């Protein structure tokens, strides 16, 4: 009996001794929370852009031994939830991550609408919100209302002006005429972009010959393409989300909607888009793009392919990864897990990222790629603000 007790006590002592060395080190982790779609209309986009880059960044950080926080080297663990493409669910998840899971930091939600919906809750708990998949003209107002929020993907006006400026150049060269068909998904993203694009198009001398919107999650978009085709435009512009981006393009191909400029929104930059449409994807334009000849971007593309076995999307993926790099570098700069100190570090710092140096003194990244175009398997930037582009825009020639 005494021997058995001694063995038990000795074993317990060994465990406690281990807890003071390697076991204790394992407990020194940064708990990261993430809430984004795994179901609902935006699940496909999040699966392409959001979740893989969290995995990639965590792998790179943890493989390197973690983040240096003061005199500690701290690895990262993830707590994640499905917001079901619902603002209400996103808010509940943020509250749970903050109060039940007690995470140290959050990854910003996916999409414009969910970032805006969750912003008050994120601010309430003091977390830095680095929004990398939200495009809105409200960034300056939001940054003032929620000083913990940072906006990296550009404004609706920047993105809308990108395509308007692009087709204006093409019109001046004589590549296209002045008739435009304009379509948008009826949520925050689409409504803001259409609101910025219409006056810009009219100012540039374009005639809007067809215009319509449709609810998020609409399945049958054949009538939209049919009516747009009947209007005989020179440019078709759709501010769409991934599901509708694919559906609109499929219908254009089925109906033989040959138009010199065919532009769709989120999802155009996804590698599965080029795979689905093959050679027919050549010449299709969309939001974003990248400059794949840039060494930073090229390194990111190679890393994504090597570590995850797939290509990223050729727009917001790199920005999403860059946002996580900024969070990590800001934590190291602050030297602690104090959220307010990290917010201040983001406000005042310049960060080395896969999209180049990024600083956000007014909580907004103003250097963005705005329009990309498929060319033999790469979605290259053809328009940008403050960033180098990869190519000049060209007319699309048939399906």
mmCIF file of C-alpha atoms in Angstrom:
data_model
loop_
_atom_site.group_PDB
_atom_site.id
_atom_site.type_symbol
_atom_site.label_atom_id
_atom_site.label_comp_id
_atom_site.label_asym_id
_atom_site.label_seq_id
_atom_site.Cartn_x
_atom_site.Cartn_y
_atom_site.Cartn_z
ATOM 1 C CA UNK A 1 0.000 0.000 0.000
ATOM 2 C CA UNK A 2 2.775 2.405 0.968
ATOM 3 C CA UNK A 3 4.778 1.440 -2.131
ATOM 4 C CA UNK A 4 1.763 2.029 -4.378
ATOM 5 C CA UNK A 5 1.221 5.482 -2.838
ATOM 6 C CA UNK A 6 4.887 6.337 -3.282
ATOM 7 C CA UNK A 7 4.781 5.374 -6.944
ATOM 8 C CA UNK A 8 1.658 7.478 -7.427
ATOM 9 C CA UNK A 9 3.242 10.461 -5.716
ATOM 10 C CA UNK A 10 6.436 10.048 -7.712
ATOM 11 C CA UNK A 11 4.468 9.943 -10.925
ATOM 12 C CA UNK A 12 2.536 13.048 -9.897
ATOM 13 C CA UNK A 13 5.772 14.845 -9.105
ATOM 14 C CA UNK A 14 7.120 13.947 -12.535
ATOM 15 C CA UNK A 15 4.006 15.360 -14.197
ATOM 16 C CA UNK A 16 4.285 18.574 -12.163
ATOM 17 C CA UNK A 17 7.966 18.854 -13.012
ATOM 18 C CA UNK A 18 7.090 18.445 -16.664
ATOM 19 C CA UNK A 19 4.421 21.126 -16.320
ATOM 20 C CA UNK A 20 7.162 23.468 -15.212
ATOM 21 C CA UNK A 21 9.170 22.832 -18.375
ATOM 22 C CA UNK A 22 7.832 21.519 -21.668
ATOM 23 C CA UNK A 23 4.256 21.173 -20.421
ATOM 24 C CA UNK A 24 4.175 24.827 -19.348
ATOM 25 C CA UNK A 25 5.553 25.910 -22.724
ATOM 26 C CA UNK A 26 2.745 24.104 -24.485
ATOM 27 C CA UNK A 27 0.215 26.130 -22.478
ATOM 28 C CA UNK A 28 1.782 29.405 -23.618
ATOM 29 C CA UNK A 29 -0.399 29.840 -26.676
ATOM 30 C CA UNK A 30 -2.305 32.636 -28.349
ATOM 31 C CA UNK A 31 -5.938 31.707 -28.707
ATOM 32 C CA UNK A 32 -7.325 32.992 -32.017
ATOM 33 C CA UNK A 33 -11.058 33.104 -32.752
ATOM 34 C CA UNK A 34 -12.705 32.975 -36.170
ATOM 35 C CA UNK A 35 -16.321 33.214 -37.259
ATOM 36 C CA UNK A 36 -17.132 32.993 -40.964
ATOM 37 C CA UNK A 37 -19.413 31.091 -43.351
ATOM 38 C CA UNK A 38 -19.137 27.332 -43.615
ATOM 39 C CA UNK A 39 -22.717 27.151 -44.830
ATOM 40 C CA UNK A 40 -25.109 29.527 -46.577
ATOM 41 C CA UNK A 41 -24.618 31.554 -49.780
ATOM 42 C CA UNK A 42 -21.105 32.798 -48.940
ATOM 43 C CA UNK A 43 -19.667 29.453 -47.800
ATOM 44 C CA UNK A 44 -17.969 28.836 -51.144
ATOM 45 C CA UNK A 45 -16.207 32.183 -51.109
ATOM 46 C CA UNK A 46 -15.057 31.738 -47.512
ATOM 47 C CA UNK A 47 -13.795 28.236 -48.325
ATOM 48 C CA UNK A 48 -11.669 29.687 -51.119
ATOM 49 C CA UNK A 49 -10.389 32.907 -49.532
ATOM 50 C CA UNK A 50 -10.906 32.994 -45.778
ATOM 51 C CA UNK A 51 -10.359 29.635 -44.082
ATOM 52 C CA UNK A 52 -7.329 28.418 -46.121
ATOM 53 C CA UNK A 53 -5.342 31.573 -45.366
ATOM 54 C CA UNK A 54 -5.956 31.229 -41.639
ATOM 55 C CA UNK A 55 -4.619 27.668 -41.869
ATOM 56 C CA UNK A 56 -1.660 28.767 -43.981
ATOM 57 C CA UNK A 57 -0.671 31.648 -41.713
ATOM 58 C CA UNK A 58 -0.994 29.558 -38.554
ATOM 59 C CA UNK A 59 1.120 26.809 -40.110
ATOM 60 C CA UNK A 60 3.849 29.236 -41.130
ATOM 61 C CA UNK A 61 3.879 30.925 -37.714
ATOM 62 C CA UNK A 62 3.759 27.716 -35.680
ATOM 63 C CA UNK A 63 6.345 25.953 -37.851
ATOM 64 C CA UNK A 64 8.658 28.883 -37.128
ATOM 65 C CA UNK A 65 8.132 28.431 -33.388
ATOM 66 C CA UNK A 66 5.313 30.933 -32.885
ATOM 67 C CA UNK A 67 5.145 34.684 -32.343
ATOM 68 C CA UNK A 68 7.673 36.410 -30.092
ATOM 69 C CA UNK A 69 5.618 38.145 -27.423
ATOM 70 C CA UNK A 70 7.921 39.893 -24.993
ATOM 71 C CA UNK A 71 10.275 37.159 -23.756
ATOM 72 C CA UNK A 72 7.925 34.344 -24.782
ATOM 73 C CA UNK A 73 7.615 32.390 -28.016
ATOM 74 C CA UNK A 74 3.900 31.671 -28.370
ATOM 75 C CA UNK A 75 2.208 29.355 -30.838
ATOM 76 C CA UNK A 76 -1.333 29.898 -32.089
ATOM 77 C CA UNK A 77 -4.412 27.754 -31.603
ATOM 78 C CA UNK A 78 -7.747 28.352 -33.348
ATOM 79 C CA UNK A 79 -11.353 28.335 -32.151
ATOM 80 C CA UNK A 80 -13.694 28.549 -35.125
ATOM 81 C CA UNK A 81 -17.439 28.783 -35.765
ATOM 82 C CA UNK A 82 -19.801 28.823 -38.733
ATOM 83 C CA UNK A 83 -21.796 32.050 -38.978
ATOM 84 C CA UNK A 84 -24.041 30.468 -41.644
ATOM 85 C CA UNK A 85 -23.801 33.650 -43.745
ATOM 86 C CA UNK A 86 -25.927 35.361 -41.097
ATOM 87 C CA UNK A 87 -25.135 38.654 -39.392
ATOM 88 C CA UNK A 88 -27.123 37.608 -36.330
ATOM 89 C CA UNK A 89 -25.184 34.350 -36.094
ATOM 90 C CA UNK A 90 -21.893 36.207 -36.576
ATOM 91 C CA UNK A 91 -22.670 38.476 -33.613
ATOM 92 C CA UNK A 92 -23.555 35.475 -31.422
ATOM 93 C CA UNK A 93 -20.302 33.795 -32.405
ATOM 94 C CA UNK A 94 -18.240 36.882 -31.589
ATOM 95 C CA UNK A 95 -19.903 37.120 -28.182
ATOM 96 C CA UNK A 96 -19.212 33.448 -27.513
ATOM 97 C CA UNK A 97 -15.590 33.716 -28.632
ATOM 98 C CA UNK A 98 -15.068 36.725 -26.374
ATOM 99 C CA UNK A 99 -16.923 35.605 -23.232
ATOM 100 C CA UNK A 100 -16.931 31.802 -23.270
ATOM 101 C CA UNK A 101 -13.823 30.863 -25.228
ATOM 102 C CA UNK A 102 -12.014 34.014 -24.076
ATOM 103 C CA UNK A 103 -9.891 34.202 -27.207
ATOM 104 C CA UNK A 104 -6.974 36.607 -27.279
ATOM 105 C CA UNK A 105 -7.627 37.900 -30.799
ATOM 106 C CA UNK A 106 -10.130 37.531 -33.644
ATOM 107 C CA UNK A 107 -9.865 37.056 -37.379
ATOM 108 C CA UNK A 108 -12.273 39.536 -38.975
ATOM 109 C CA UNK A 109 -15.385 37.983 -40.571
ATOM 110 C CA UNK A 110 -15.752 37.235 -44.280
ATOM 111 C CA UNK A 111 -17.578 39.670 -46.610
ATOM 112 C CA UNK A 112 -18.665 43.281 -46.424
ATOM 113 C CA UNK A 113 -22.036 42.668 -44.798
ATOM 114 C CA UNK A 114 -20.774 40.342 -42.058
ATOM 115 C CA UNK A 115 -17.874 42.645 -41.175
ATOM 116 C CA UNK A 116 -20.246 45.574 -40.756
ATOM 117 C CA UNK A 117 -22.776 43.493 -38.812
ATOM 118 C CA UNK A 118 -20.166 42.183 -36.396
ATOM 119 C CA UNK A 119 -18.156 45.402 -36.005
ATOM 120 C CA UNK A 120 -20.056 46.790 -32.964
ATOM 121 C CA UNK A 121 -19.622 43.514 -31.055
ATOM 122 C CA UNK A 122 -15.939 43.274 -31.962
ATOM 123 C CA UNK A 123 -15.433 46.875 -30.819
ATOM 124 C CA UNK A 124 -17.310 46.240 -27.574
ATOM 125 C CA UNK A 125 -14.752 43.603 -26.614
ATOM 126 C CA UNK A 126 -11.801 45.687 -27.816
ATOM 127 C CA UNK A 127 -10.427 43.331 -30.440
ATOM 128 C CA UNK A 128 -8.589 44.686 -33.481
ATOM 129 C CA UNK A 129 -10.723 44.030 -36.566
ATOM 130 C CA UNK A 130 -8.579 43.799 -39.709
ATOM 131 C CA UNK A 131 -11.204 43.501 -42.451
ATOM 132 C CA UNK A 132 -9.645 41.968 -45.560
ATOM 133 C CA UNK A 133 -12.771 40.915 -47.483
ATOM 134 C CA UNK A 134 -14.921 44.024 -47.073
ATOM 135 C CA UNK A 135 -15.278 46.749 -49.683
ATOM 136 C CA UNK A 136 -17.319 49.739 -48.560
ATOM 137 C CA UNK A 137 -17.349 53.512 -48.884
ATOM 138 C CA UNK A 138 -18.064 53.690 -45.169
ATOM 139 C CA UNK A 139 -14.482 52.904 -44.158
ATOM 140 C CA UNK A 140 -13.652 56.393 -42.880
ATOM 141 C CA UNK A 141 -16.893 56.623 -40.938
ATOM 142 C CA UNK A 142 -16.458 53.089 -39.599
ATOM 143 C CA UNK A 143 -12.857 53.770 -38.570
ATOM 144 C CA UNK A 144 -14.053 56.783 -36.559
ATOM 145 C CA UNK A 145 -16.984 54.899 -35.055
ATOM 146 C CA UNK A 146 -14.917 51.775 -34.340
ATOM 147 C CA UNK A 147 -11.269 52.896 -33.925
ATOM 148 C CA UNK A 148 -10.262 49.264 -33.486
ATOM 149 C CA UNK A 149 -11.316 48.483 -37.093
ATOM 150 C CA UNK A 150 -8.993 48.488 -40.112
ATOM 151 C CA UNK A 151 -10.071 48.194 -43.745
ATOM 152 C CA UNK A 152 -7.717 46.700 -46.311
ATOM 153 C CA UNK A 153 -9.572 45.773 -49.517
ATOM 154 C CA UNK A 154 -10.498 49.203 -50.845
ATOM 155 C CA UNK A 155 -13.642 51.265 -51.037
ATOM 156 C CA UNK A 156 -16.652 50.692 -53.231
ATOM 157 C CA UNK A 157 -15.786 53.873 -55.106
ATOM 158 C CA UNK A 158 -12.213 52.717 -55.728
ATOM 159 C CA UNK A 159 -13.410 49.386 -57.093
ATOM 160 C CA UNK A 160 -16.229 50.891 -59.145
ATOM 161 C CA UNK A 161 -13.953 53.582 -60.553
ATOM 162 C CA UNK A 162 -11.478 50.866 -61.453
ATOM 163 C CA UNK A 163 -13.813 49.206 -63.944
ATOM 164 C CA UNK A 164 -15.226 52.536 -65.172
ATOM 165 C CA UNK A 165 -11.720 53.874 -65.827
ATOM 166 C CA UNK A 166 -10.789 50.607 -67.534
ATOM 167 C CA UNK A 167 -13.650 50.638 -69.995
ATOM 168 C CA UNK A 168 -13.202 54.389 -70.509
ATOM 169 C CA UNK A 169 -9.666 53.700 -71.738
ATOM 170 C CA UNK A 170 -11.006 50.999 -74.026
ATOM 171 C CA UNK A 171 -13.673 53.347 -75.361
ATOM 172 C CA UNK A 172 -11.085 56.050 -76.045
ATOM 173 C CA UNK A 173 -8.996 53.508 -77.975
ATOM 174 C CA UNK A 174 -12.036 52.580 -80.053
ATOM 175 C CA UNK A 175 -12.180 49.024 -78.683
ATOM 176 C CA UNK A 176 -15.758 49.380 -77.403
ATOM 177 C CA UNK A 177 -18.786 51.639 -77.685
ATOM 178 C CA UNK A 178 -20.619 53.419 -74.874
ATOM 179 C CA UNK A 179 -23.490 51.053 -73.972
ATOM 180 C CA UNK A 180 -23.385 49.269 -70.615
ATOM 181 C CA UNK A 181 -25.548 46.600 -68.951
ATOM 182 C CA UNK A 182 -25.356 46.915 -65.158
ATOM 183 C CA UNK A 183 -26.282 44.197 -62.642
ATOM 184 C CA UNK A 184 -25.836 43.825 -58.871
ATOM 185 C CA UNK A 185 -26.554 41.489 -55.982
ATOM 186 C CA UNK A 186 -28.872 43.261 -53.546
ATOM 187 C CA UNK A 187 -26.759 43.259 -50.395
ATOM 188 C CA UNK A 188 -24.346 45.783 -48.863
ATOM 189 C CA UNK A 189 -21.547 44.898 -51.278
ATOM 190 C CA UNK A 190 -23.608 45.113 -54.475
ATOM 191 C CA UNK A 191 -25.661 48.119 -53.425
ATOM 192 C CA UNK A 192 -22.617 50.206 -52.576
ATOM 193 C CA UNK A 193 -20.804 49.320 -55.797
ATOM 194 C CA UNK A 194 -23.805 50.048 -57.989
ATOM 195 C CA UNK A 195 -24.271 53.334 -56.127
ATOM 196 C CA UNK A 196 -20.694 54.341 -56.938
ATOM 197 C CA UNK A 197 -20.613 52.965 -60.494
ATOM 198 C CA UNK A 198 -23.732 54.585 -61.931
ATOM 199 C CA UNK A 199 -22.710 58.225 -61.554
ATOM 200 C CA UNK A 200 -19.162 57.379 -62.628
ATOM 201 C CA UNK A 201 -20.438 55.685 -65.796
ATOM 202 C CA UNK A 202 -22.726 58.595 -66.636
ATOM 203 C CA UNK A 203 -19.938 61.106 -66.031
ATOM 204 C CA UNK A 204 -17.677 59.087 -68.360
ATOM 205 C CA UNK A 205 -20.266 59.268 -71.136
ATOM 206 C CA UNK A 206 -21.657 55.748 -70.960
ATOM 207 C CA UNK A 207 -25.306 54.911 -71.566
ATOM 208 C CA UNK A 208 -26.820 52.338 -69.209
ATOM 209 C CA UNK A 209 -29.038 50.308 -71.523
ATOM 210 C CA UNK A 210 -30.031 47.666 -68.981
ATOM 211 C CA UNK A 211 -30.025 47.586 -65.169
ATOM 212 C CA UNK A 212 -31.306 45.109 -62.608
ATOM 213 C CA UNK A 213 -30.583 43.643 -59.178
ATOM 214 C CA UNK A 214 -31.343 40.270 -57.596
ATOM 215 C CA UNK A 215 -31.461 38.888 -54.020
ATOM 216 C CA UNK A 216 -28.444 37.172 -52.479
ATOM 217 C CA UNK A 217 -28.702 33.430 -53.129
ATOM 218 C CA UNK A 218 -30.726 33.713 -56.368
ATOM 219 C CA UNK A 219 -30.351 30.460 -58.320
ATOM 220 C CA UNK A 220 -31.811 31.225 -61.744
ATOM 221 C CA UNK A 221 -30.005 34.094 -63.448
ATOM 222 C CA UNK A 222 -30.878 33.094 -67.018
ATOM 223 C CA UNK A 223 -33.434 35.940 -67.344
ATOM 224 C CA UNK A 224 -30.800 38.501 -66.325
ATOM 225 C CA UNK A 225 -28.445 37.418 -69.102
ATOM 226 C CA UNK A 226 -31.279 37.099 -71.619
ATOM 227 C CA UNK A 227 -32.451 40.661 -71.003
ATOM 228 C CA UNK A 228 -28.908 42.035 -70.897
ATOM 229 C CA UNK A 229 -28.153 40.373 -74.227
ATOM 230 C CA UNK A 230 -31.301 41.857 -75.759
ATOM 231 C CA UNK A 231 -30.057 45.334 -74.806
ATOM 232 C CA UNK A 232 -26.937 44.785 -76.992
ATOM 233 C CA UNK A 233 -24.393 46.425 -74.661
ATOM 234 C CA UNK A 234 -20.687 46.935 -75.302
ATOM 235 C CA UNK A 235 -19.895 46.082 -71.684
ATOM 236 C CA UNK A 236 -21.634 43.821 -69.157
ATOM 237 C CA UNK A 237 -20.806 44.705 -65.533
ATOM 238 C CA UNK A 238 -22.085 42.594 -62.636
ATOM 239 C CA UNK A 239 -21.257 43.320 -59.005
ATOM 240 C CA UNK A 240 -21.849 39.734 -57.951
ATOM 241 C CA UNK A 241 -20.886 37.195 -55.296
ATOM 242 C CA UNK A 242 -19.281 33.807 -56.115
ATOM 243 C CA UNK A 243 -22.409 31.711 -56.700
ATOM 244 C CA UNK A 244 -23.969 34.283 -58.992
ATOM 245 C CA UNK A 245 -20.627 35.054 -60.671
ATOM 246 C CA UNK A 246 -20.446 31.443 -61.866
ATOM 247 C CA UNK A 247 -24.161 31.338 -62.753
ATOM 248 C CA UNK A 248 -24.058 34.560 -64.776
ATOM 249 C CA UNK A 249 -20.996 33.400 -66.700
ATOM 250 C CA UNK A 250 -22.500 29.985 -67.399
ATOM 251 C CA UNK A 251 -25.644 31.599 -68.754
ATOM 252 C CA UNK A 252 -23.626 34.017 -70.904
ATOM 253 C CA UNK A 253 -21.810 31.043 -72.398
ATOM 254 C CA UNK A 254 -25.010 29.039 -72.913
ATOM 255 C CA UNK A 255 -26.834 31.961 -74.498
ATOM 256 C CA UNK A 256 -23.872 33.070 -76.625
ATOM 257 C CA UNK A 257 -23.763 36.508 -75.046
ATOM 258 C CA UNK A 258 -20.724 37.844 -76.915
ATOM 259 C CA UNK A 259 -19.759 41.208 -75.508
ATOM 260 C CA UNK A 260 -16.331 42.924 -75.694
ATOM 261 C CA UNK A 261 -16.249 43.480 -71.921
ATOM 262 C CA UNK A 262 -17.682 40.822 -69.608
ATOM 263 C CA UNK A 263 -17.062 41.711 -65.959
ATOM 264 C CA UNK A 264 -18.274 39.884 -62.860
ATOM 265 C CA UNK A 265 -17.560 40.365 -59.164
ATOM 266 C CA UNK A 266 -16.322 38.209 -56.322
ATOM 267 C CA UNK A 267 -15.405 34.716 -57.499
ATOM 268 C CA UNK A 268 -14.074 35.740 -60.892
ATOM 269 C CA UNK A 269 -10.580 35.606 -59.407
ATOM 270 C CA UNK A 270 -11.034 32.039 -58.090
ATOM 271 C CA UNK A 271 -8.937 29.311 -59.788
ATOM 272 C CA UNK A 272 -12.049 27.059 -60.091
ATOM 273 C CA UNK A 273 -13.557 29.811 -62.276
ATOM 274 C CA UNK A 274 -10.749 29.453 -64.831
ATOM 275 C CA UNK A 275 -10.941 25.662 -64.536
ATOM 276 C CA UNK A 276 -14.698 25.651 -65.075
ATOM 277 C CA UNK A 277 -14.624 27.878 -68.173
ATOM 278 C CA UNK A 278 -11.260 26.915 -69.654
ATOM 279 C CA UNK A 279 -10.172 28.973 -72.633
ATOM 280 C CA UNK A 280 -13.502 30.824 -72.519
ATOM 281 C CA UNK A 281 -12.319 32.502 -69.303
ATOM 282 C CA UNK A 282 -9.633 34.393 -71.229
ATOM 283 C CA UNK A 283 -10.561 38.060 -71.400
ATOM 284 C CA UNK A 284 -13.151 37.938 -68.612
ATOM 285 C CA UNK A 285 -12.688 40.785 -66.138
ATOM 286 C CA UNK A 286 -13.571 41.000 -62.487
ATOM 287 C CA UNK A 287 -12.829 42.697 -59.202
ATOM 288 C CA UNK A 288 -9.279 42.654 -57.921
ATOM 289 C CA UNK A 289 -6.450 40.804 -59.576
ATOM 290 C CA UNK A 290 -2.823 40.586 -58.518
ATOM 291 C CA UNK A 291 0.568 41.376 -59.963
ATOM 292 C CA UNK A 292 2.061 37.881 -60.112
ATOM 293 C CA UNK A 293 5.407 39.227 -61.352
ATOM 294 C CA UNK A 294 5.909 40.944 -57.980
ATOM 295 C CA UNK A 295 8.343 38.875 -55.896
ATOM 296 C CA UNK A 296 6.283 39.151 -52.703
ATOM 297 C CA UNK A 297 3.127 38.002 -54.471
ATOM 298 C CA UNK A 298 4.946 35.246 -56.321
ATOM 299 C CA UNK A 299 6.380 33.956 -53.047
ATOM 300 C CA UNK A 300 2.908 33.873 -51.528
ATOM 301 C CA UNK A 301 1.448 32.005 -54.513
ATOM 302 C CA UNK A 302 4.227 29.420 -54.336
ATOM 303 C CA UNK A 303 3.799 29.011 -50.566
ATOM 304 C CA UNK A 304 0.020 28.561 -50.849
ATOM 305 C CA UNK A 305 0.461 25.927 -53.542
ATOM 306 C CA UNK A 306 3.202 24.087 -51.660
ATOM 307 C CA UNK A 307 1.555 24.087 -48.224
ATOM 308 C CA UNK A 308 -2.116 23.699 -49.154
ATOM 309 C CA UNK A 309 -1.842 21.926 -52.499
ATOM 310 C CA UNK A 310 -3.960 24.508 -54.318
ATOM 311 C CA UNK A 311 -3.813 27.986 -55.784
ATOM 312 C CA UNK A 312 -5.387 30.872 -53.843
ATOM 313 C CA UNK A 313 -7.890 33.208 -55.361
ATOM 314 C CA UNK A 314 -6.116 35.928 -57.295
ATOM 315 C CA UNK A 315 -7.430 38.851 -55.257
ATOM 316 C CA UNK A 316 -8.547 38.810 -51.630
ATOM 317 C CA UNK A 317 -6.554 35.720 -50.630
ATOM 318 C CA UNK A 318 -3.267 37.613 -50.625
ATOM 319 C CA UNK A 319 -4.896 40.504 -48.756
ATOM 320 C CA UNK A 320 -6.378 38.095 -46.194
ATOM 321 C CA UNK A 321 -2.957 36.577 -45.581
ATOM 322 C CA UNK A 322 -1.441 40.067 -45.382
ATOM 323 C CA UNK A 323 -4.017 41.045 -42.753
ATOM 324 C CA UNK A 324 -2.965 38.110 -40.602
ATOM 325 C CA UNK A 325 0.679 39.047 -41.075
ATOM 326 C CA UNK A 326 -0.169 42.535 -39.828
ATOM 327 C CA UNK A 327 -1.902 41.100 -36.763
ATOM 328 C CA UNK A 328 1.092 38.902 -35.962
ATOM 329 C CA UNK A 329 3.639 41.666 -36.467
ATOM 330 C CA UNK A 330 1.547 44.069 -34.372
ATOM 331 C CA UNK A 331 1.374 41.561 -31.508
ATOM 332 C CA UNK A 332 5.153 41.210 -31.621
ATOM 333 C CA UNK A 333 5.592 44.991 -31.799
ATOM 334 C CA UNK A 334 3.281 45.493 -28.810
ATOM 335 C CA UNK A 335 5.182 42.798 -26.940
ATOM 336 C CA UNK A 336 2.024 41.622 -25.190
ATOM 337 C CA UNK A 337 -1.476 40.283 -25.739
ATOM 338 C CA UNK A 338 -3.006 43.567 -24.643
ATOM 339 C CA UNK A 339 -5.616 44.309 -27.298
ATOM 340 C CA UNK A 340 -5.417 48.095 -26.993
ATOM 341 C CA UNK A 341 -1.642 47.991 -27.423
ATOM 342 C CA UNK A 342 -2.004 45.857 -30.534
ATOM 343 C CA UNK A 343 -4.616 48.227 -31.992
ATOM 344 C CA UNK A 344 -2.203 51.119 -31.447
ATOM 345 C CA UNK A 345 0.621 49.137 -33.068
ATOM 346 C CA UNK A 346 -1.513 48.605 -36.171
ATOM 347 C CA UNK A 347 -2.405 52.301 -36.336
ATOM 348 C CA UNK A 348 1.199 53.438 -36.163
ATOM 349 C CA UNK A 349 3.125 50.670 -37.887
ATOM 350 C CA UNK A 350 4.292 49.812 -41.390
ATOM 351 C CA UNK A 351 4.180 46.102 -42.055
ATOM 352 C CA UNK A 352 5.998 43.804 -44.452
ATOM 353 C CA UNK A 353 3.386 41.682 -46.196
ATOM 354 C CA UNK A 354 2.849 39.540 -49.271
ATOM 355 C CA UNK A 355 1.156 42.511 -50.983
ATOM 356 C CA UNK A 356 4.060 44.791 -50.130
ATOM 357 C CA UNK A 357 4.517 47.356 -47.346
ATOM 358 C CA UNK A 358 1.205 48.292 -45.706
ATOM 359 C CA UNK A 359 0.503 51.168 -43.341
ATOM 360 C CA UNK A 360 -2.895 52.367 -42.151
ATOM 361 C CA UNK A 361 -2.508 55.654 -40.251
ATOM 362 C CA UNK A 362 -6.213 56.386 -40.771
ATOM 363 C CA UNK A 363 -7.186 52.726 -40.351
ATOM 364 C CA UNK A 364 -7.538 52.346 -44.134
ATOM 365 C CA UNK A 365 -5.260 50.756 -46.728
ATOM 366 C CA UNK A 366 -5.587 52.986 -49.784
ATOM 367 C CA UNK A 367 -3.331 50.994 -52.147
ATOM 368 C CA UNK A 368 -5.398 48.328 -53.889
ATOM 369 C CA UNK A 369 -5.770 46.376 -57.095
ATOM 370 C CA UNK A 370 -9.192 47.131 -58.562
ATOM 371 C CA UNK A 371 -9.671 45.175 -61.823
ATOM 372 C CA UNK A 372 -8.237 41.881 -63.004
ATOM 373 C CA UNK A 373 -8.501 39.961 -66.272
ATOM 374 C CA UNK A 374 -7.950 36.266 -67.003
ATOM 375 C CA UNK A 375 -5.060 35.537 -69.330
ATOM 376 C CA UNK A 376 -3.973 31.913 -69.775
ATOM 377 C CA UNK A 377 -4.637 30.780 -66.231
ATOM 378 C CA UNK A 378 -3.620 33.923 -64.332
ATOM 379 C CA UNK A 379 -5.969 36.665 -63.172
ATOM 380 C CA UNK A 380 -3.689 39.650 -63.636
ATOM 381 C CA UNK A 381 -4.388 43.160 -62.381
ATOM 382 C CA UNK A 382 -5.148 45.614 -65.193
ATOM 383 C CA UNK A 383 -6.188 48.527 -62.946
ATOM 384 C CA UNK A 384 -5.124 49.673 -59.469
ATOM 385 C CA UNK A 385 -4.693 52.600 -57.097
ATOM 386 C CA UNK A 386 -1.159 53.033 -55.816
ATOM 387 C CA UNK A 387 -0.102 49.549 -56.969
ATOM 388 C CA UNK A 388 1.701 48.331 -60.090
ATOM 389 C CA UNK A 389 -0.462 46.440 -62.592
ATOM 390 C CA UNK A 390 0.497 43.401 -64.632
ATOM 391 C CA UNK A 391 -1.046 44.118 -68.031
ATOM 392 C CA UNK A 392 -3.262 46.397 -70.115
ATOM 393 C CA UNK A 393 -6.956 45.498 -70.509
ATOM 394 C CA UNK A 394 -8.013 43.740 -73.692
ATOM 395 C CA UNK A 395 -11.327 42.924 -75.381
ATOM 396 C CA UNK A 396 -12.853 39.512 -74.830
ATOM 397 C CA UNK A 397 -13.243 37.539 -78.050
ATOM 398 C CA UNK A 398 -16.153 35.092 -77.946
ATOM 399 C CA UNK A 399 -16.847 32.018 -75.880
#
